[in-house]
Coordinates of C-alpha atoms in Angstrom, one line a residue:
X29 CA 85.7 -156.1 -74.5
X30 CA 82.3 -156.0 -72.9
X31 CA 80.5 -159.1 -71.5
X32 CA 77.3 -160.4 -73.2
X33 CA 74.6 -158.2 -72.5
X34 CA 71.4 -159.1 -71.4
X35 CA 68.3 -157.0 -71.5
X36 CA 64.9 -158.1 -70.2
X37 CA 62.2 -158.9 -72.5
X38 CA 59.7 -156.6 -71.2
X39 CA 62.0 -153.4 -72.3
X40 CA 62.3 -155.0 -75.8
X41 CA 58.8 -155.7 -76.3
X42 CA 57.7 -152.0 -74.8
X43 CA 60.4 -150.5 -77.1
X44 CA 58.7 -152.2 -79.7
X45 CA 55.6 -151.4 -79.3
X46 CA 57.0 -147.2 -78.8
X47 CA 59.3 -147.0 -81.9
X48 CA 56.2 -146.7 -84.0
X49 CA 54.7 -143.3 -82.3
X50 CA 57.8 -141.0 -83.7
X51 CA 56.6 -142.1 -87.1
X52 CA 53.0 -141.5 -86.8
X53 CA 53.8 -138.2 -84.4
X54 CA 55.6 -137.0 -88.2
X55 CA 53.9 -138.3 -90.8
X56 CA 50.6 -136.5 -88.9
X57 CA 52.4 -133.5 -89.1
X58 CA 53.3 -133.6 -92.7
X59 CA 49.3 -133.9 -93.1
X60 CA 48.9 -130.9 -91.1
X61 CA 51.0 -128.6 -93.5
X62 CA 49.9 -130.4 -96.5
X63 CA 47.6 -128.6 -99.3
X64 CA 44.0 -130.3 -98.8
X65 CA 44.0 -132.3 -101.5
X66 CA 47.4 -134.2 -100.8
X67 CA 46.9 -133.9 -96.9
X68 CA 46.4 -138.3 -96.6
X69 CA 49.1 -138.7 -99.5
X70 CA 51.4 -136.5 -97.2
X71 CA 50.8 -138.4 -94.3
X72 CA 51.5 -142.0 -96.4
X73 CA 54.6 -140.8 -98.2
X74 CA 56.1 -140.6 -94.5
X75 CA 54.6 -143.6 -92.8
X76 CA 55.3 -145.7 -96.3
X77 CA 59.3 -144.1 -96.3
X78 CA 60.1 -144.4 -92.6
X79 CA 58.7 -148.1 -92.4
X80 CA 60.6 -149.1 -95.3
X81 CA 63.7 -147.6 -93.5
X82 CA 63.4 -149.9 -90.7
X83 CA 62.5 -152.5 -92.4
X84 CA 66.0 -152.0 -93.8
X85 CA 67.3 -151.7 -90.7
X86 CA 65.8 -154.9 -89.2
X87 CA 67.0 -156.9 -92.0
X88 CA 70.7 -155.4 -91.6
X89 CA 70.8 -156.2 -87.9
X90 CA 69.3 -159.7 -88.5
X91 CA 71.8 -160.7 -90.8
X92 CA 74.7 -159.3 -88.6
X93 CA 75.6 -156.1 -90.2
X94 CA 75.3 -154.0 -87.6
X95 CA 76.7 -155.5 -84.0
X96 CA 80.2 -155.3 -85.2
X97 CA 82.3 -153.3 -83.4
X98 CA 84.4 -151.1 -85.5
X99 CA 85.1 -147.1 -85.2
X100 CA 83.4 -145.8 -86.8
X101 CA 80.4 -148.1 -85.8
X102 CA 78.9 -150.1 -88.9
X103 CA 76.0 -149.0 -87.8
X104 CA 76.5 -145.5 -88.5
X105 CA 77.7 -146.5 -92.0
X106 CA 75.0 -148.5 -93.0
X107 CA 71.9 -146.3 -91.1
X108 CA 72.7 -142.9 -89.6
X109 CA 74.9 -141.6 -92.4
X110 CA 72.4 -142.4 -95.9
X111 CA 69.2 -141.6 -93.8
X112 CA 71.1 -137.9 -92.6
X113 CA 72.1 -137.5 -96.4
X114 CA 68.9 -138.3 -97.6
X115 CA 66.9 -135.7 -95.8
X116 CA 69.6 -133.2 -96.0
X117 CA 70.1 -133.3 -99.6
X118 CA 66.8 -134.7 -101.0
X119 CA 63.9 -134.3 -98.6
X120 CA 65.0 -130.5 -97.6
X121 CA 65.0 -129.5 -101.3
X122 CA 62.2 -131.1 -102.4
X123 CA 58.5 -128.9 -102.6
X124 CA 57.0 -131.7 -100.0
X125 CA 59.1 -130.5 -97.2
X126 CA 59.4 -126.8 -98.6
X127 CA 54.6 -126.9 -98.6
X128 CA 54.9 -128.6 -95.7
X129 CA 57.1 -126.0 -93.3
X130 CA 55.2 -122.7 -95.3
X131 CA 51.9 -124.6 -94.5
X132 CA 52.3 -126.1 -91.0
X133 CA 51.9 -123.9 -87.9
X134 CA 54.5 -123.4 -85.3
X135 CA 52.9 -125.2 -82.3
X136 CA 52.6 -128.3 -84.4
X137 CA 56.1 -128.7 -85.8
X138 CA 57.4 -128.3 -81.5
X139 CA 54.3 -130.5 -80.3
X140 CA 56.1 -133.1 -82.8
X141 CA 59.2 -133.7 -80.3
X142 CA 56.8 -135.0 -77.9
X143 CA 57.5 -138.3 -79.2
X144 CA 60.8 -137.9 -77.4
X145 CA 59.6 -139.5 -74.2
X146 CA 61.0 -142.2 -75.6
X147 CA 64.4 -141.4 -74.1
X148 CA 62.9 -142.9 -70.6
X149 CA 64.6 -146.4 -72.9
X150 CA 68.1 -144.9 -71.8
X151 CA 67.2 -144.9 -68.0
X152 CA 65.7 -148.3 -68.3
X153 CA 69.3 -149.6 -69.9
X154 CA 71.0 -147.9 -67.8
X155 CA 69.7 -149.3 -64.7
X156 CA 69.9 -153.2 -66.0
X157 CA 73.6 -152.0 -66.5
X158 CA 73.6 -152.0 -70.4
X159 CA 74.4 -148.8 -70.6
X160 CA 77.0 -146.4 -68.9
X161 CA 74.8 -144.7 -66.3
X162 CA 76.1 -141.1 -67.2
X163 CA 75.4 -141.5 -71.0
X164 CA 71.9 -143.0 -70.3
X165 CA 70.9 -140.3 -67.8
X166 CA 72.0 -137.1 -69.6
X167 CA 70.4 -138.3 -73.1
X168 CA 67.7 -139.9 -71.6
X169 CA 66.7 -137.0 -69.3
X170 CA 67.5 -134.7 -72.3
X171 CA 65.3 -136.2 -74.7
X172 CA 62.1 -136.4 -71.8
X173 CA 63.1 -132.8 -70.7
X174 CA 62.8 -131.4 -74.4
X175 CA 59.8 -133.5 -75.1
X176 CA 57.8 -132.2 -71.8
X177 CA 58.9 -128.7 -72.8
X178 CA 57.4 -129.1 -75.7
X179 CA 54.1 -129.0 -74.7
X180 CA 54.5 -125.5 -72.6
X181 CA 56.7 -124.2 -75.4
X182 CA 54.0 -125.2 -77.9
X183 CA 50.7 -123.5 -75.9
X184 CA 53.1 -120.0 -75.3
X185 CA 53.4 -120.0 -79.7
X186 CA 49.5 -121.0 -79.8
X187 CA 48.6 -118.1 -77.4
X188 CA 51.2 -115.4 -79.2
X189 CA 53.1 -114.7 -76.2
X190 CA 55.4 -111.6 -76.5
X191 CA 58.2 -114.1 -75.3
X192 CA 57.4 -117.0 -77.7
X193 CA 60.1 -116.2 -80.3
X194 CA 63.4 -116.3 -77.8
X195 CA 61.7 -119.2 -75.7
X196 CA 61.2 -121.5 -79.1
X197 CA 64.8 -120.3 -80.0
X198 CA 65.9 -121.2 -77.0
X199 CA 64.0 -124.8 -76.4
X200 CA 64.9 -126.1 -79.8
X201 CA 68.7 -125.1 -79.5
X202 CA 68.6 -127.0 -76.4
X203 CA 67.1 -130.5 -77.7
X204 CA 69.2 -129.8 -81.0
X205 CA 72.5 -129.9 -78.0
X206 CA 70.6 -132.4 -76.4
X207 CA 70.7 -135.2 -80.0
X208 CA 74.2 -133.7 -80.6
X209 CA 75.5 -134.7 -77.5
X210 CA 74.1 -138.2 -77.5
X211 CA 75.2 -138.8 -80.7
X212 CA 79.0 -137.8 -80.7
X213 CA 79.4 -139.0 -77.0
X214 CA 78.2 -142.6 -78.0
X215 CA 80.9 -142.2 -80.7
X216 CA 83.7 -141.5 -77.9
X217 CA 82.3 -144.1 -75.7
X218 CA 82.7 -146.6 -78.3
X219 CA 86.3 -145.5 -79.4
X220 CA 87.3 -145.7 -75.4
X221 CA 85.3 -149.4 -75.3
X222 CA 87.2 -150.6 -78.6
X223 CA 90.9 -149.2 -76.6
X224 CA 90.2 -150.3 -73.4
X225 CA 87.5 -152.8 -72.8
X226 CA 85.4 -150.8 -71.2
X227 CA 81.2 -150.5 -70.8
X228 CA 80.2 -149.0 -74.4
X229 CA 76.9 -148.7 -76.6
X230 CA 77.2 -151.1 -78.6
X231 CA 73.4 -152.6 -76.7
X232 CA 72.5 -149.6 -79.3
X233 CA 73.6 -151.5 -82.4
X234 CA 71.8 -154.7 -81.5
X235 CA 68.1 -155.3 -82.2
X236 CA 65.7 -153.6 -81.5
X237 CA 67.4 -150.9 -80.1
X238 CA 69.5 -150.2 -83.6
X239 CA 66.6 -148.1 -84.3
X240 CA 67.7 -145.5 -82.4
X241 CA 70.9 -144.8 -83.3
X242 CA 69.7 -146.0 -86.9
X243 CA 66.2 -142.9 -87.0
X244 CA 67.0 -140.8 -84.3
X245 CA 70.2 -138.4 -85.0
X246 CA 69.0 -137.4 -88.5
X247 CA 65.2 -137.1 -87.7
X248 CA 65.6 -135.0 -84.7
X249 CA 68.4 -132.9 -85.6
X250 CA 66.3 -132.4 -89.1
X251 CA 63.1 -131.6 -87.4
X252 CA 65.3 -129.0 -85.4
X253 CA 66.5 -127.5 -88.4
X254 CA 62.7 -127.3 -89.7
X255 CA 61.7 -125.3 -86.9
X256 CA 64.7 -122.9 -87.3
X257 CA 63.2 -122.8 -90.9
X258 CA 59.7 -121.6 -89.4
X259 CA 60.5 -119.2 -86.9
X260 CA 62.8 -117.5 -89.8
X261 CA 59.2 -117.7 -91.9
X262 CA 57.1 -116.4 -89.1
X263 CA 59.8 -113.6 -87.1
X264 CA 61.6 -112.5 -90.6

């Protein structure tokens, strides 16, 4: 199996201090579609939930729930897979998500996946060697491609631009690839570490970088689906 792993403080700390900007990028969305008079509750009902949820998560990996290596990873079992149920069965059904993608303009709900710049934490593991270099690079210049795009992609809805509709289409098919691929290549690259000793992700299951594997997957790819949702709203 892989050697102990060692990654410097300073990309712990800075991780740290970034994880909480996804959150705050959402739950300030969610007060932008909200009606008026529940546009603060919107906004607390997500900060409240996701904080909880890694709250949850931070207690799991401190008491050593989710480090072990297994296929599939515990990880997945104890995070990924509830939170993706959750918002795929409750959240999506519920009127707070259906008032929130009627209410909430375009622009705002693609300006959201700014908060993707956080995939510059792959490059940095990959350099200190706790990562496999191709994995780190493609998601990690996949997530900061799709969240620069964003912007552009975001200012061409704003302005109505006769191409908006195929270029949002297009941009959000490519970050939804873009999660897809980092999700089920971390899974190969941990069934080819547990076989053959070789480099895997398991620096993703140990504090505090569970919290991507642990929010990212089902967030992004459910923010992807939300968008879908609008253009359908907006282009029907």
């Amino acid at each position: 199996m892989s050697t102990e792993i060692f990654i410097p403080q300073w990309i712990s700390v800075l991780f740290l201090i970034a994880i909480p900007i996804p959150v705050v990028l959402i739950g300030l969305a969610a007060r932008k579609g909200a009606p008026q008079h529940r546009k603060n509750v919107s906004l607390y009902t997500v900060l409240v939930f996701y904080f909880s949820y890694f709250t949850y998560v931070t207690i799991c990996s401190f008491n050593g729930l989710l480090d072990k290596i297994f296929f599939p990873p515990v990880i997945l079992l104890y995070t990924t897979f509830p939170l993706m149920i959750f918002l795929f069965t409750v959240v999506i059904r519920s009127t707070f998500y259906k008032t929130i993608v009627e209410n909430i303009v375009l622009e705002d709900l693609v300006k959201v996946h700014i908060f993707r710049l956080i995939g510059v934490f792959f490059l940095f593991l990959a350099y200190h060697e706790t990562l496999p270099k191709f994995f780190a690079i493609v998601a990690g210049l996949g997530d900061m491609i799709t969240a620069i795009t964003s912007v552009f992609v975001a200012n061409a809805v704003k302005a109505n631009k006769p191409y908006a509709k195929k270029l949002v289409y297009f941009w959000n098919s490519f970050g939804l690839i873009d999660i897809l691929f980092t999700a089920i290549s971390s899974l190969v690259l941990t069934k080819i570490s547990i076989d053959t000793g070789a480099m895997g992700v398991e620096t993703l299951a140990k504090f505090p970088f569970c919290y991507i594997p642990a929010f990212a997957p089902p967030t992004i790819v459910f923010l992807h689906i939300a968008i879908y949702a609008k253009l359908k709203k907006n282009y029907s």
